[in-house]
PDB file of C-alpha atoms in Angstrom:
ATOM      1  CA  MET A   1      24.887   4.843   7.351  1.00 91.00           C
ATOM      2  CA  THR A   2      24.656   8.444   6.024  1.00 92.00           C
ATOM      3  CA  GLY A   3      25.611  11.463   8.284  1.00 89.00           C
ATOM      4  CA  ALA A   4      27.913   8.957  10.198  1.00 89.00           C
ATOM      5  CA  SER A   5      30.776  11.377  11.130  1.00 87.00           C
ATOM      6  CA  ARG A   6      29.380  13.201  14.027  1.00 87.00           C
ATOM      7  CA  GLY A   7      26.349  13.698  16.445  1.00 87.00           C
ATOM      8  CA  ILE A   8      23.867  10.795  16.542  1.00 91.00           C
ATOM      9  CA  GLY A   9      25.415   9.194  13.214  1.00 92.00           C
ATOM     10  CA  ARG A  10      28.490   8.608  14.930  1.00 91.00           C
ATOM     11  CA  HIS A  11      26.869   7.036  18.143  1.00 93.00           C
ATOM     12  CA  LEU A  12      24.849   4.663  15.885  1.00 96.00           C
ATOM     13  CA  ALA A  13      27.823   3.987  13.673  1.00 96.00           C
ATOM     14  CA  ASP A  14      29.884   3.021  16.865  1.00 96.00           C
ATOM     15  CA  ALA A  15      27.133   0.919  18.290  1.00 97.00           C
ATOM     16  CA  PHE A  16      26.518  -1.090  15.325  1.00 97.00           C
ATOM     17  CA  GLU A  17      30.301  -1.767  14.890  1.00 97.00           C
ATOM     18  CA  GLN A  18      30.228  -2.949  18.499  1.00 97.00           C
ATOM     19  CA  ALA A  19      27.243  -5.287  17.908  1.00 98.00           C
ATOM     20  CA  GLY A  20      29.095  -6.932  15.112  1.00 97.00           C
ATOM     21  CA  TYR A  21      28.110  -5.200  11.858  1.00 97.00           C
ATOM     22  CA  VAL A  22      30.447  -3.755   9.074  1.00 97.00           C
ATOM     23  CA  VAL A  23      29.638  -0.118   8.884  1.00 97.00           C
ATOM     24  CA  GLU A  24      30.212   1.907   6.045  1.00 97.00           C
ATOM     25  CA  ARG A  25      30.340   5.586   7.316  1.00 96.00           C
ATOM     26  CA  GLY A  26      28.860   8.099   4.854  1.00 95.00           C
ATOM     27  CA  SER A  27      29.254  11.556   5.067  1.00 93.00           C
ATOM     28  CA  SER A  28      29.348  14.623   2.784  1.00 90.00           C
ATOM     29  CA  ALA A  29      32.965  14.161   2.185  1.00 91.00           C
ATOM     30  CA  VAL A  30      32.218  10.521   0.930  1.00 95.00           C
ATOM     31  CA  ALA A  31      28.853  11.290  -1.018  1.00 96.00           C
ATOM     32  CA  ASP A  32      26.650  14.403  -1.075  1.00 97.00           C
ATOM     33  CA  VAL A  33      23.287  12.513  -0.317  1.00 98.00           C
ATOM     34  CA  THR A  34      21.678  15.084  -2.596  1.00 98.00           C
ATOM     35  CA  ASP A  35      24.035  14.198  -5.858  1.00 98.00           C
ATOM     36  CA  ARG A  36      22.450  11.346  -7.409  1.00 98.00           C
ATOM     37  CA  ALA A  37      25.472  10.188  -9.382  1.00 98.00           C
ATOM     38  CA  ALA A  38      27.784  10.390  -6.172  1.00 98.00           C
ATOM     39  CA  VAL A  39      25.145   8.394  -4.208  1.00 98.00           C
ATOM     40  CA  ASP A  40      24.962   5.653  -6.942  1.00 98.00           C
ATOM     41  CA  ARG A  41      28.734   5.427  -6.952  1.00 98.00           C
ATOM     42  CA  TRP A  42      29.121   5.154  -3.411  1.00 98.00           C
ATOM     43  CA  VAL A  43      26.376   2.308  -3.013  1.00 98.00           C
ATOM     44  CA  ALA A  44      27.665   0.365  -5.997  1.00 98.00           C
ATOM     45  CA  ASP A  45      31.058   0.589  -4.549  1.00 97.00           C
ATOM     46  CA  VAL A  46      29.953  -0.737  -1.201  1.00 98.00           C
ATOM     47  CA  VAL A  47      27.996  -3.617  -2.731  1.00 98.00           C
ATOM     48  CA  ASP A  48      31.102  -4.337  -4.700  1.00 98.00           C
ATOM     49  CA  ARG A  49      32.931  -4.703  -1.756  1.00 97.00           C
ATOM     50  CA  ARG A  50      30.921  -6.116   0.827  1.00 97.00           C
ATOM     51  CA  GLY A  51      28.543  -8.061  -1.438  1.00 97.00           C
ATOM     52  CA  ARG A  52      25.177  -6.921   0.287  1.00 96.00           C
ATOM     53  CA  VAL A  53      23.707  -4.274   2.424  1.00 98.00           C
ATOM     54  CA  ASP A  54      21.514  -5.531   5.330  1.00 98.00           C
ATOM     55  CA  VAL A  55      20.918  -2.376   6.954  1.00 98.00           C
ATOM     56  CA  LEU A  56      20.470   1.362   5.773  1.00 98.00           C
ATOM     57  CA  VAL A  57      20.523   4.127   8.223  1.00 98.00           C
ATOM     58  CA  ASN A  58      19.379   7.402   6.529  1.00 98.00           C
ATOM     59  CA  ASN A  59      20.546   9.798   9.034  1.00 95.00           C
ATOM     60  CA  ALA A  60      22.073  12.722   7.324  1.00 95.00           C
ATOM     61  CA  GLY A  61      20.016  15.708   7.986  1.00 94.00           C
ATOM     62  CA  VAL A  62      19.866  19.691   8.611  1.00 94.00           C
ATOM     63  CA  ILE A  63      18.002  22.236  10.089  1.00 94.00           C
ATOM     64  CA  ASP A  64      17.085  25.494   8.496  1.00 95.00           C
ATOM     65  CA  THR A  65      17.133  28.839  10.531  1.00 95.00           C
ATOM     66  CA  GLU A  66      14.867  29.263  13.442  1.00 93.00           C
ATOM     67  CA  VAL A  67      12.494  32.038  11.897  1.00 97.00           C
ATOM     68  CA  PRO A  68       8.931  32.234  10.759  1.00 97.00           C
ATOM     69  CA  ILE A  69       8.114  31.050   7.375  1.00 98.00           C
ATOM     70  CA  HIS A  70       7.919  34.413   5.966  1.00 98.00           C
ATOM     71  CA  GLU A  71      11.195  35.256   7.133  1.00 98.00           C
ATOM     72  CA  ALA A  72      12.829  31.873   5.718  1.00 98.00           C
ATOM     73  CA  ASP A  73      15.491  32.057   2.978  1.00 98.00           C
ATOM     74  CA  PRO A  74      14.141  30.135   0.035  1.00 98.00           C
ATOM     75  CA  ASP A  75      17.482  28.870  -0.959  1.00 98.00           C
ATOM     76  CA  GLU A  76      18.111  27.774   2.632  1.00 98.00           C
ATOM     77  CA  TRP A  77      14.616  26.313   3.109  1.00 98.00           C
ATOM     78  CA  TRP A  78      14.747  24.159  -0.103  1.00 98.00           C
ATOM     79  CA  ARG A  79      18.287  23.105   0.725  1.00 98.00           C
ATOM     80  CA  THR A  80      16.868  21.754   3.986  1.00 97.00           C
ATOM     81  CA  MET A  81      14.144  19.654   1.860  1.00 98.00           C
ATOM     82  CA  GLU A  82      16.758  18.446  -0.268  1.00 98.00           C
ATOM     83  CA  VAL A  83      19.097  16.938   2.484  1.00 97.00           C
ATOM     84  CA  ASN A  84      16.351  15.613   4.530  1.00 97.00           C
ATOM     85  CA  VAL A  85      14.062  14.142   2.043  1.00 98.00           C
ATOM     86  CA  LEU A  86      15.639  13.993  -1.544  1.00 98.00           C
ATOM     87  CA  GLY A  87      18.831  12.394   0.381  1.00 98.00           C
ATOM     88  CA  PRO A  88      17.050   9.645   1.842  1.00 98.00           C
ATOM     89  CA  PHE A  89      15.011   8.853  -1.334  1.00 98.00           C
ATOM     90  CA  LEU A  90      18.533   8.782  -3.352  1.00 98.00           C
ATOM     91  CA  VAL A  91      20.142   6.288  -1.099  1.00 98.00           C
ATOM     92  CA  THR A  92      17.065   4.314  -0.530  1.00 98.00           C
ATOM     93  CA  ARG A  93      16.749   4.152  -4.393  1.00 98.00           C
ATOM     94  CA  ALA A  94      20.268   2.976  -4.813  1.00 98.00           C
ATOM     95  CA  VAL A  95      20.190   0.251  -2.037  1.00 98.00           C
ATOM     96  CA  LEU A  96      16.434  -1.009  -2.201  1.00 98.00           C
ATOM     97  CA  PRO A  97      17.176  -3.235  -5.578  1.00 98.00           C
ATOM     98  CA  HIS A  98      19.878  -4.914  -3.881  1.00 98.00           C
ATOM     99  CA  MET A  99      18.100  -5.644  -0.429  1.00 98.00           C
ATOM    100  CA  LEU A 100      14.905  -6.790  -2.579  1.00 98.00           C
ATOM    101  CA  ALA A 101      17.152  -9.175  -4.720  1.00 98.00           C
ATOM    102  CA  ALA A 102      18.617 -10.512  -1.671  1.00 98.00           C
ATOM    103  CA  GLY A 103      15.023 -10.761   0.048  1.00 98.00           C
ATOM    104  CA  SER A 104      16.004  -9.081   3.271  1.00 98.00           C
ATOM    105  CA  GLY A 105      16.915  -5.760   4.514  1.00 98.00           C
ATOM    106  CA  ARG A 106      15.876  -3.120   7.052  1.00 98.00           C
ATOM    107  CA  VAL A 107      15.885   0.777   6.281  1.00 98.00           C
ATOM    108  CA  LEU A 108      15.919   3.036   9.201  1.00 98.00           C
ATOM    109  CA  ASN A 109      15.183   6.655   8.608  1.00 98.00           C
ATOM    110  CA  LEU A 110      16.009   9.152  11.419  1.00 97.00           C
ATOM    111  CA  ASN A 111      12.974  10.990  11.766  1.00 97.00           C
ATOM    112  CA  SER A 112      11.582  13.434  14.412  1.00 93.00           C
ATOM    113  CA  GLY A 113       8.744  14.443  16.680  1.00 91.00           C
ATOM    114  CA  ALA A 114       8.600  17.600  14.334  1.00 91.00           C
ATOM    115  CA  GLY A 115       7.168  15.538  11.522  1.00 94.00           C
ATOM    116  CA  VAL A 116       3.961  15.221  13.082  1.00 94.00           C
ATOM    117  CA  ARG A 117       3.221  18.892  13.575  1.00 93.00           C
ATOM    118  CA  PRO A 118       3.878  22.166  11.957  1.00 95.00           C
ATOM    119  CA  GLY A 119       6.644  24.406  12.909  1.00 92.00           C
ATOM    120  CA  ALA A 120       6.166  27.881  14.220  1.00 95.00           C
ATOM    121  CA  VAL A 121       9.985  28.484  13.144  1.00 96.00           C
ATOM    122  CA  ALA A 122      12.560  26.381  11.127  1.00 95.00           C
ATOM    123  CA  SER A 123       9.354  25.255   8.734  1.00 97.00           C
ATOM    124  CA  ALA A 124      11.456  23.265   6.274  1.00 97.00           C
ATOM    125  CA  TYR A 125      12.637  20.709   9.071  1.00 96.00           C
ATOM    126  CA  ASN A 126       9.124  20.124  10.107  1.00 96.00           C
ATOM    127  CA  ALA A 127       7.949  19.792   6.440  1.00 98.00           C
ATOM    128  CA  SER A 128      10.988  17.728   5.427  1.00 98.00           C
ATOM    129  CA  LYS A 129      10.353  15.033   8.573  1.00 97.00           C
ATOM    130  CA  THR A 130       6.612  14.826   7.429  1.00 97.00           C
ATOM    131  CA  ALA A 131       7.640  14.029   3.991  1.00 98.00           C
ATOM    132  CA  LEU A 132      10.490  11.511   5.165  1.00 98.00           C
ATOM    133  CA  ALA A 133       7.705   9.839   6.896  1.00 98.00           C
ATOM    134  CA  ARG A 134       5.971   9.385   3.415  1.00 97.00           C
ATOM    135  CA  VAL A 135       9.347   8.004   2.012  1.00 98.00           C
ATOM    136  CA  THR A 136       9.404   5.575   4.725  1.00 98.00           C
ATOM    137  CA  GLY A 137       5.758   4.248   4.103  1.00 97.00           C
ATOM    138  CA  SER A 138       6.406   3.875   0.509  1.00 98.00           C
ATOM    139  CA  THR A 139       9.704   2.003   1.014  1.00 98.00           C
ATOM    140  CA  GLN A 140       7.817  -0.463   3.496  1.00 98.00           C
ATOM    141  CA  LEU A 141       5.107  -0.951   0.591  1.00 98.00           C
ATOM    142  CA  ALA A 142       7.752  -1.423  -2.186  1.00 98.00           C
ATOM    143  CA  GLY A 143       9.363  -4.078   0.086  1.00 98.00           C
ATOM    144  CA  GLU A 144       5.998  -5.663   1.530  1.00 96.00           C
ATOM    145  CA  GLY A 145       6.145  -9.385   1.208  1.00 96.00           C
ATOM    146  CA  ARG A 146       9.711  -9.277  -0.403  1.00 98.00           C
ATOM    147  CA  GLY A 147      11.627  -9.441   3.321  1.00 98.00           C
ATOM    148  CA  VAL A 148      12.414  -5.413   3.361  1.00 98.00           C
ATOM    149  CA  LEU A 149      10.982  -3.351   6.120  1.00 98.00           C
ATOM    150  CA  ALA A 150      11.243   0.249   6.648  1.00 98.00           C
ATOM    151  CA  PHE A 151      10.943   2.283  10.124  1.00 98.00           C
ATOM    152  CA  ASP A 152      10.963   5.829  11.124  1.00 98.00           C
ATOM    153  CA  LEU A 153      13.241   6.305  14.292  1.00 97.00           C
ATOM    154  CA  ALA A 154      12.767   9.597  16.219  1.00 94.00           C
ATOM    155  CA  PRO A 155      15.813  10.109  18.374  1.00 90.00           C
ATOM    156  CA  GLY A 156      14.256  12.558  20.728  1.00 78.00           C
ATOM    157  CA  VAL A 157      16.754  15.474  21.694  1.00 67.00           C
ATOM    158  CA  VAL A 158      20.100  14.132  21.764  1.00 64.00           C
ATOM    159  CA  ARG A 159      22.820  16.512  22.581  1.00 63.00           C
ATOM    160  CA  THR A 160      24.765  17.258  19.385  1.00 65.00           C
ATOM    161  CA  ASP A 161      26.233  20.385  17.830  1.00 67.00           C
ATOM    162  CA  MET A 162      22.899  20.944  15.915  1.00 70.00           C
ATOM    163  CA  THR A 163      20.725  20.745  19.075  1.00 64.00           C
ATOM    164  CA  GLU A 164      22.870  22.850  21.226  1.00 59.00           C
ATOM    165  CA  ALA A 165      22.960  25.601  18.617  1.00 69.00           C
ATOM    166  CA  MET A 166      19.077  25.844  18.469  1.00 67.00           C
ATOM    167  CA  THR A 167      17.058  28.196  20.360  1.00 75.00           C
ATOM    168  CA  ALA A 168      14.344  26.009  21.053  1.00 71.00           C
ATOM    169  CA  HIS A 169      16.656  23.888  23.323  1.00 65.00           C
ATOM    170  CA  GLU A 170      19.093  26.886  24.881  1.00 69.00           C
ATOM    171  CA  ASP A 171      17.284  26.155  28.482  1.00 69.00           C
ATOM    172  CA  ARG A 172      17.130  22.358  28.054  1.00 59.00           C
ATOM    173  CA  THR A 173      18.624  20.490  30.870  1.00 64.00           C
ATOM    174  CA  GLU A 174      17.403  16.908  30.023  1.00 75.00           C
ATOM    175  CA  TRP A 175      18.499  15.062  26.927  1.00 68.00           C
ATOM    176  CA  THR A 176      17.966  12.087  25.412  1.00 75.00           C
ATOM    177  CA  ASP A 177      20.685   9.290  26.227  1.00 89.00           C
ATOM    178  CA  PRO A 178      21.984   8.162  22.760  1.00 88.00           C
ATOM    179  CA  GLY A 179      22.433   4.696  24.236  1.00 90.00           C
ATOM    180  CA  GLU A 180      18.483   4.696  24.266  1.00 91.00           C
ATOM    181  CA  VAL A 181      18.569   5.550  20.566  1.00 93.00           C
ATOM    182  CA  THR A 182      21.288   2.952  19.633  1.00 95.00           C
ATOM    183  CA  ALA A 183      19.426   0.243  21.710  1.00 95.00           C
ATOM    184  CA  LEU A 184      16.288   1.013  19.520  1.00 96.00           C
ATOM    185  CA  ALA A 185      18.037   1.252  16.425  1.00 97.00           C
ATOM    186  CA  LEU A 186      19.833  -1.877  16.745  1.00 98.00           C
ATOM    187  CA  ALA A 187      16.617  -3.715  17.801  1.00 98.00           C
ATOM    188  CA  LEU A 188      14.858  -2.496  14.618  1.00 98.00           C
ATOM    189  CA  ALA A 189      17.731  -3.663  12.543  1.00 98.00           C
ATOM    190  CA  SER A 190      17.690  -6.998  14.138  1.00 97.00           C
ATOM    191  CA  GLY A 191      14.220  -7.677  12.956  1.00 97.00           C
ATOM    192  CA  GLU A 192      12.811  -8.170  16.573  1.00 96.00           C
ATOM    193  CA  LEU A 193      10.265  -5.376  16.161  1.00 98.00           C
ATOM    194  CA  ASP A 194       9.245  -5.809  12.579  1.00 98.00           C
ATOM    195  CA  VAL A 195       5.724  -5.440  13.756  1.00 97.00           C
ATOM    196  CA  TRP A 196       6.479  -1.832  13.830  1.00 98.00           C
ATOM    197  CA  ALA A 197       7.541  -1.813  10.196  1.00 98.00           C
ATOM    198  CA  GLY A 198       5.918   1.536   8.383  1.00 98.00           C
ATOM    199  CA  ARG A 199       5.570   3.214  11.908  1.00 97.00           C
ATOM    200  CA  MET A 200       7.581   5.660  14.007  1.00 97.00           C
ATOM    201  CA  VAL A 201       9.144   4.748  17.260  1.00 96.00           C
ATOM    202  CA  ARG A 202      10.817   7.458  19.465  1.00 94.00           C
ATOM    203  CA  ALA A 203      13.714   7.073  21.605  1.00 93.00           C
ATOM    204  CA  GLY A 204      13.583   8.137  25.132  1.00 90.00           C
ATOM    205  CA  VAL A 205      10.009   7.157  25.533  1.00 91.00           C
ATOM    206  CA  ASP A 206       9.832   3.924  23.638  1.00 94.00           C
ATOM    207  CA  THR A 207      12.122   0.785  24.470  1.00 96.00           C
ATOM    208  CA  PRO A 208      12.489  -2.450  22.605  1.00 96.00           C
ATOM    209  CA  ALA A 209      10.518  -3.961  25.593  1.00 97.00           C
ATOM    210  CA  SER A 210       7.749  -1.372  25.779  1.00 97.00           C
ATOM    211  CA  LEU A 211       7.246  -1.886  21.989  1.00 97.00           C
ATOM    212  CA  HIS A 212       6.779  -5.639  22.461  1.00 96.00           C
ATOM    213  CA  ASP A 213       4.178  -5.038  25.090  1.00 96.00           C
ATOM    214  CA  ARG A 214       2.450  -2.229  22.914  1.00 96.00           C
ATOM    215  CA  ALA A 215       2.394  -4.704  20.070  1.00 96.00           C
ATOM    216  CA  ALA A 216       0.905  -7.437  22.072  1.00 95.00           C
ATOM    217  CA  GLY A 217      -2.158  -5.776  22.300  1.00 92.00           C
ATOM    218  CA  GLY A 218      -2.480  -5.150  18.843  1.00 95.00           C
ATOM    219  CA  LEU A 219      -1.785  -2.363  16.532  1.00 96.00           C
ATOM    220  CA  ASP A 220      -4.303  -0.913  14.299  1.00 93.00           C
ATOM    221  CA  ASP A 221      -3.631   0.564  10.675  1.00 89.00           C
ATOM    222  CA  VAL A 222      -2.857   4.202  11.767  1.00 91.00           C
ATOM    223  CA  ASP A 223      -0.960   3.521  15.009  1.00 94.00           C
ATOM    224  CA  ARG A 224       2.160   5.597  14.816  1.00 95.00           C
ATOM    225  CA  THR A 225       1.737   6.754  11.342  1.00 94.00           C
ATOM    226  CA  ILE A 226       1.096  10.281  10.105  1.00 92.00           C
ATOM    227  CA  THR A 227      -2.836   9.601   8.748  1.00 88.00           C
ATOM    228  CA  LEU A 228      -5.645  12.105   7.981  1.00 80.00           C
ATOM    229  CA  MET A 229      -8.573  10.334   9.646  1.00 73.00           C
ATOM    230  CA  PRO A 230     -11.397  10.260   7.248  1.00 69.00           C
ATOM    231  CA  TRP A 231     -14.912  11.708   8.148  1.00 73.00           C
ATOM    232  CA  GLY A 232     -17.017   8.948   7.413  1.00 72.00           C
ATOM    233  CA  ASP A 233     -17.849   6.220   4.770  1.00 72.00           C
ATOM    234  CA  ASP A 234     -18.550   8.843   1.977  1.00 74.00           C
ATOM    235  CA  ASP A 235     -15.505  11.052   2.699  1.00 73.00           C
ATOM    236  CA  PRO A 236     -13.596  11.462  -0.639  1.00 72.00           C
ATOM    237  CA  LEU A 237     -10.326  11.520   1.050  1.00 65.00           C
ATOM    238  CA  GLY A 238     -10.988   8.133   2.868  1.00 57.00           C
TER     239      GLY A 238
END
């Protein structure tokens, strides 16, 4: 589990351990998720010691300064993209072969509602979360029919150091309960919500029970995905 030293990551790591999982708590001190060699060493060490990886939670993430795009610092903007997109890609790239060889595994990418819309400020964060959904989709396709599934999990707005420091939440009085996030993550990891693979679910709105009920009515190809709808049969983008 990346980014497990604080905030949502710590809540998730604690919940998975309490549920009986053996958790490897990744952090920048363990391996910088943007450093390919460090990520490869960390994953190889985990597999050597544990024998397998059943669930990968890509939680490490940052947000850029809340300014309009023309005021954004290019280095900070790109660093946000690196942590939020390159990081999950590198960790997934290192873990996925082991899951495929075992014929099972679940990848949970901590996404955000920001990924489905542009941002007036902190544009790198929005762009990175949109891109992360594509990483999730490609991971899902890579594991299709081979026992490995991927999900986007939007945690809502949990009270953390990061969210409390954001101007967007300075007047917020209602926060997503971390327990709602962990319950959803554990349900995804267990396989009971596999019908939602390749899609985004959102803590604080969705629950395992509500997702079961929603899926019972049938899901179409674009439900809870970031998809540009075609404009007709002759649409060149269709």
